[in-house]
Structure formats: structure tokens, C-alpha cells
CSV table of C-alpha atoms and ligand atoms in Angstrom, one decimal:
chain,number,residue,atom,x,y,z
X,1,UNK,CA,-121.8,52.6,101.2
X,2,UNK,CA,-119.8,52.6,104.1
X,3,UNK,CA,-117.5,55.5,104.5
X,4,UNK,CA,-113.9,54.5,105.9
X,5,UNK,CA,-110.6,56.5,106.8
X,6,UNK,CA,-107.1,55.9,107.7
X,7,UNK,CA,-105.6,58.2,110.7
X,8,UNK,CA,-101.8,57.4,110.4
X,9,UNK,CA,-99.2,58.4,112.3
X,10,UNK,CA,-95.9,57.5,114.8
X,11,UNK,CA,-98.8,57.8,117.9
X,12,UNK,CA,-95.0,57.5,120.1
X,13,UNK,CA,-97.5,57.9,122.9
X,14,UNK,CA,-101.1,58.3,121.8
X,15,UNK,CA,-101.9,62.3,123.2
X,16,UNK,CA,-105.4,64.3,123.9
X,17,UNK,CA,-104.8,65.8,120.8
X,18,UNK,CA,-104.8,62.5,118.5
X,19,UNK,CA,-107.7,61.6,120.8
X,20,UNK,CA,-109.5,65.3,119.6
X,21,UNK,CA,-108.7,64.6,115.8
X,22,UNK,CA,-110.1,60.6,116.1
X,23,UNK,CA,-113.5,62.0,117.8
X,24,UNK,CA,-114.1,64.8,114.9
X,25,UNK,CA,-113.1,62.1,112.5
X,26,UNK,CA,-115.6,59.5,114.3
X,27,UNK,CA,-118.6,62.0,113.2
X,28,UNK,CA,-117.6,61.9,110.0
X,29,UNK,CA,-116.9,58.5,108.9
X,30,UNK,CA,-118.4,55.3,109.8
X,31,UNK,CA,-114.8,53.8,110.7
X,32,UNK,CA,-111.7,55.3,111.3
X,33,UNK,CA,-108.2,53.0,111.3
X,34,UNK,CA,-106.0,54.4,113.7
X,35,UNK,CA,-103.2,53.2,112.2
X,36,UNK,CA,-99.9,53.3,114.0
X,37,UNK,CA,-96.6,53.0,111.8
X,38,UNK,CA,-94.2,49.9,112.3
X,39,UNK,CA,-91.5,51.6,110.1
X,40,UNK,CA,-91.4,55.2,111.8
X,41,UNK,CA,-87.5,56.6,110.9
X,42,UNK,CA,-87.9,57.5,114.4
X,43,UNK,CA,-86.5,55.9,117.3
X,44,UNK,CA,-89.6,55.4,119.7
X,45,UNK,CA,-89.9,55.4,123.3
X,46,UNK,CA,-93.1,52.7,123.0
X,47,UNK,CA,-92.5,49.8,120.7
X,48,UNK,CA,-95.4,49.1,118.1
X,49,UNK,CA,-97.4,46.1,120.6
X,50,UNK,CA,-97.1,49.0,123.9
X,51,UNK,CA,-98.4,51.9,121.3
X,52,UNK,CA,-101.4,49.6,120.1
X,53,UNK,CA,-102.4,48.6,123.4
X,54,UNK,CA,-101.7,52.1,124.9
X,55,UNK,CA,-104.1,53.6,122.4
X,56,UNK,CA,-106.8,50.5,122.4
X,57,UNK,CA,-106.9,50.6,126.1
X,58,UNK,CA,-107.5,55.1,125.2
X,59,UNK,CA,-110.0,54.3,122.3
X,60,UNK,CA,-112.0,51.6,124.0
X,61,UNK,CA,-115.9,51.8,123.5
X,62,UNK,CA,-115.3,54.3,120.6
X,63,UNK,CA,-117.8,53.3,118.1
X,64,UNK,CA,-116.3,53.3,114.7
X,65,UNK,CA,-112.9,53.3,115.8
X,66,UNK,CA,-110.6,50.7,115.3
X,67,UNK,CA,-106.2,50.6,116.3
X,68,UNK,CA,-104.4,49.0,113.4
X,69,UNK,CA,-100.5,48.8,112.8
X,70,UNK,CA,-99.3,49.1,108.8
X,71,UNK,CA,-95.1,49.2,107.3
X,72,UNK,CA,-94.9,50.4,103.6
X,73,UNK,CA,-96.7,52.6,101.6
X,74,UNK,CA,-99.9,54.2,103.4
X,75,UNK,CA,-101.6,54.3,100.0
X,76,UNK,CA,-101.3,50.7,99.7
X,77,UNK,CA,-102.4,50.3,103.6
X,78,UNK,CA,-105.7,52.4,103.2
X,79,UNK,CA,-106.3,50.7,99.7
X,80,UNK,CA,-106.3,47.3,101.4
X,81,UNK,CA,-108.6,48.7,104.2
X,82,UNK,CA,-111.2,49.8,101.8
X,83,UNK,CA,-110.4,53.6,102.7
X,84,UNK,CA,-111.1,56.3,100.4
X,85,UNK,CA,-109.7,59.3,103.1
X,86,UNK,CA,-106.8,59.8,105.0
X,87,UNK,CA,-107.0,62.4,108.4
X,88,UNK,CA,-104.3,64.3,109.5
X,89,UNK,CA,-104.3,66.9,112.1
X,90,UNK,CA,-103.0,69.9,111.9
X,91,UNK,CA,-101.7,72.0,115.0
X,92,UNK,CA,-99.8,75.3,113.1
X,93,UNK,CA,-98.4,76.4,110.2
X,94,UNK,CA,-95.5,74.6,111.1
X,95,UNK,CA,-97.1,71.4,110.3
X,96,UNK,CA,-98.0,72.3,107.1
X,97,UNK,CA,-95.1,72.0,104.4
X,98,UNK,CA,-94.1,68.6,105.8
X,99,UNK,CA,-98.1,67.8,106.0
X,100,UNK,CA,-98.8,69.2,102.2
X,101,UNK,CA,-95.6,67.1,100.7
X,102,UNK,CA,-96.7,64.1,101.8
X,103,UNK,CA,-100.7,64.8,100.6
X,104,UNK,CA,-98.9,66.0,97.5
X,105,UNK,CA,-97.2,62.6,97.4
X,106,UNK,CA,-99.9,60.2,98.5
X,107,UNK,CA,-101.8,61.9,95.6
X,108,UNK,CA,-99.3,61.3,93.1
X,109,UNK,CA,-99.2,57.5,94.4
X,110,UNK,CA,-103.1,57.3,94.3
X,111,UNK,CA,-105.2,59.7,93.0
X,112,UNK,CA,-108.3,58.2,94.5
X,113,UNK,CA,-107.1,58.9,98.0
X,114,UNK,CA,-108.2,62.2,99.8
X,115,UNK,CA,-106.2,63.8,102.5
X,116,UNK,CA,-108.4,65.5,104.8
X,117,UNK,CA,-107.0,67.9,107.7
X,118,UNK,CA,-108.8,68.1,110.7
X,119,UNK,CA,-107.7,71.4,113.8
X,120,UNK,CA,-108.0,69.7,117.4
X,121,UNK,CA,-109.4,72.3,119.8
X,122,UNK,CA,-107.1,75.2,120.6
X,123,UNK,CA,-105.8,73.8,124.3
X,124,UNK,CA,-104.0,70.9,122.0
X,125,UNK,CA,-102.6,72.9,119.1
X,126,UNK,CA,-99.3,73.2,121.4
X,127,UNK,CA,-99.7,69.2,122.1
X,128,UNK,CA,-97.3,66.8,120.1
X,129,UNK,CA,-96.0,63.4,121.4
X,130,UNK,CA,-92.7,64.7,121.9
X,131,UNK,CA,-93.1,67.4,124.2
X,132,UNK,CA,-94.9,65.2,126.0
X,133,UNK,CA,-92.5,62.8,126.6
X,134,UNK,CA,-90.2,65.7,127.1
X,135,UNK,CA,-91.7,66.9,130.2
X,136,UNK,CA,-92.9,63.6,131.6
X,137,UNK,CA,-88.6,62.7,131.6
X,138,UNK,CA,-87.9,65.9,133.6
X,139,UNK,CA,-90.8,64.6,135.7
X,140,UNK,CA,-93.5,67.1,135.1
X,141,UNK,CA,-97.4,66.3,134.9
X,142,UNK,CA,-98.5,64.9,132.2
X,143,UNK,CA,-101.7,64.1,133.5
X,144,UNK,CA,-104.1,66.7,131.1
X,145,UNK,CA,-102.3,66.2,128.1
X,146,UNK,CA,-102.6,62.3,127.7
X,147,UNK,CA,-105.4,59.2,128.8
X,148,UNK,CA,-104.7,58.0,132.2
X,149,UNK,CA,-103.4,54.6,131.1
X,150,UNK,CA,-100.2,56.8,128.9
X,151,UNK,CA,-99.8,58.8,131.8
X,152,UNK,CA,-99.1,55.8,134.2
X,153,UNK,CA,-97.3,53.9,131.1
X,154,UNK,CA,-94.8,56.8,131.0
X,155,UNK,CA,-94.2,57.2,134.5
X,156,UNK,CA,-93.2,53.1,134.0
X,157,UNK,CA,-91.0,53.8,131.1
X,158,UNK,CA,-89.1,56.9,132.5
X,159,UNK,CA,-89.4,56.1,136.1
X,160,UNK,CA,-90.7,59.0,137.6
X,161,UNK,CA,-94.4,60.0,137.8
X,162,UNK,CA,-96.8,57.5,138.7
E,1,ADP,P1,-96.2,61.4,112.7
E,1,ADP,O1,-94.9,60.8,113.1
E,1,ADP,O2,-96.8,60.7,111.5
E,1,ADP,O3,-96.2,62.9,112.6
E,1,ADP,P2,-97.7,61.7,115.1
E,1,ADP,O4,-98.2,60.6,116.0
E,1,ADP,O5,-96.8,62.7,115.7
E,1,ADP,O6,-97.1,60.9,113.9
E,1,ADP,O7,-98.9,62.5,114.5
E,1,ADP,C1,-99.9,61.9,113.8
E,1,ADP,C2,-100.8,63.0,113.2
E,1,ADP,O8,-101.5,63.6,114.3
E,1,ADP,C3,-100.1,64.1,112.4
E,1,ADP,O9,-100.9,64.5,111.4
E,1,ADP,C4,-100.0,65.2,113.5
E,1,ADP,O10,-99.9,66.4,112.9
E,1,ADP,C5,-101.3,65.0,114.2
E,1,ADP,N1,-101.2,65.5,115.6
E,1,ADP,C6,-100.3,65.2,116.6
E,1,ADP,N2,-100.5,65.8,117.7
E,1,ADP,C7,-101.6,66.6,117.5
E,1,ADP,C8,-102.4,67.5,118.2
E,1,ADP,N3,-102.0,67.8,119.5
E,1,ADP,N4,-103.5,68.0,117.7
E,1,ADP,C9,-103.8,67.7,116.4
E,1,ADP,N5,-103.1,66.9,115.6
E,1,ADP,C10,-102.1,66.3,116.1
């Protein structure tokens, strides 16, 4: 039986620390959904088509992996995709109470479903999308904290690096 999981998230760009979680996740299940929220409260900088292709054009030749978008319940999503486990990462402490409500929650909305939390390496545990995007508008170098192709997308989007 295959084993299949569900990585989740706003991915508002795709950084070397989702990249880190989907490769420890890659040994560990036979497919992993990268599965990038339509209905993110957030107002992104990439709509959902520029943050699929942004991390397909990142992930491509990853066996295993697969970029999927999903709106509604993630419980519902994984169900539909056959996926017993759901992977989030974990930076610091500070992710944790918002991280254990909603692994609290998905378990109250299907017990079936595991959340499993997986550490990137330490050089990304200060890595989230929005600092990134933070710096690369005051025109700083993004270049070793996301793919080449989000680096250049970026520079596009905020009209400063290349
Ligand atoms: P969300 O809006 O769902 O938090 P994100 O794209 O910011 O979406 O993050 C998706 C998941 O990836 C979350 O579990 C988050 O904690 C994790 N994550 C984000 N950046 C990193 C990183 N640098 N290292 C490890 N995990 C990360």
C-alpha cells in the first residue's frame, strides 16, 4: 500500500525551507501533495496559478512529489487524495500553538488523519515566506534563501533584483 501525504500551506513564495521539509518528507512517503491554499485569509503577493508554477518549476524531477492547489477543509482535501498524513514544518516554538490548534482541529474533523511535524535544517529555521519577501522589497539578496526561478519572479514582482 502506497503511502501518501498532504504538505499544505500559503507557499506566498515557495522558500528553501519548504523545499527542506518536502525532501525529508520525499523519504518518507511514496507521494507527497504539495498543496498550496486557494482560500489563504491572506492577501498574497503570487496569485495561486504564479505560486503553482513557481514551485513546479522548484520541485521539477522530484520523484514522488507532486504541486496541487485545494479551498475548503484540508481534511476533506487529503481524504480525496487518498492521504492518510499531513506534514508541517516546524521552525520554533513560535510555530507551535498556532501549528498544535490546527492538528488539534484536523483531528477533531478526522480522526484518521495524522499530523506529522518535520524540523528543516537549522540555516532555515529563521526562513518564512514573509521575511523573504520583506527583504527582497527593500532590495536585499534573496538569492540563498529561495530557488533561482522565485528569486528572478520576485525581482519581477517588486521591481528590484534581478
Ligand atoms: P501557512 O500560511 O499555512 O503557514 P506557509 O507557506 O507559510 O503556509 O507554510 C507552510 C508550512 O511550512 C507551515 O507548516 C510552516 O510552518 C512551514 N514552513 C514555512 N517556512 C519554513 C521553514 N523555513 N522551515 C520549515 N518549515 C517551514
Amino acid at each position: 500500500m502506497q503511502t501518501i501525504a498532504v504538505y499544505p500551506g500559503s507557499f506566498d513564495p515557495i522558500t528553501n525551507g519548504h523545499l527542506d521539509v518536502i525532501r525529508r518528507a520525499a523519504t518518507m512517503f511514496d507521494r507527497v501533495y504539495v498543496a498550496i491554499a486557494r482560500n489563504s485569509e491572506k492577501a498574497p503577493l503570487f496569485t495561486v496559478a504564479e505560486r503553482v508554477s513557481l514551485a513546479r518549476t522548484a520541485l521539477r524531477g522530484w520523484r514522488g512529489v507532486k504541486v496541487d492547489e485545494f479551498d475548503g477543509l484540508l481534511v476533506r482535501y487529503a481524504r480525496r487524495k487518498k492521504a492518510r498524513v499531513v506534514v508541517r514544518g516546524l521552525r520554533a516554538v513560535s510555530d507551535f500553538e498556532y501549528e498544535f490548534q490546527m492538528a488539534q482541529m484536523n483531528r477533531q474533523l478526522d480522526a484518521a488523519i495524522e499530523t506529522i511535524f518535520l524540523m528543516p535544517k537549522d540555516e532555515y529555521t529563521f526562513l518564512s515566506s514573509r521575511v523573504v519577501k520583506e527583504v527582497a522589497s527593500l532590495g536585499g539578496s534573496v538569492s540563498t534563501f529561495v530557488p533561482r526561478n522565485v528569486e528572478q519572479a520576485l525581482g519581477k514582482k517588486l521591481g528590484g533584483m534581478p
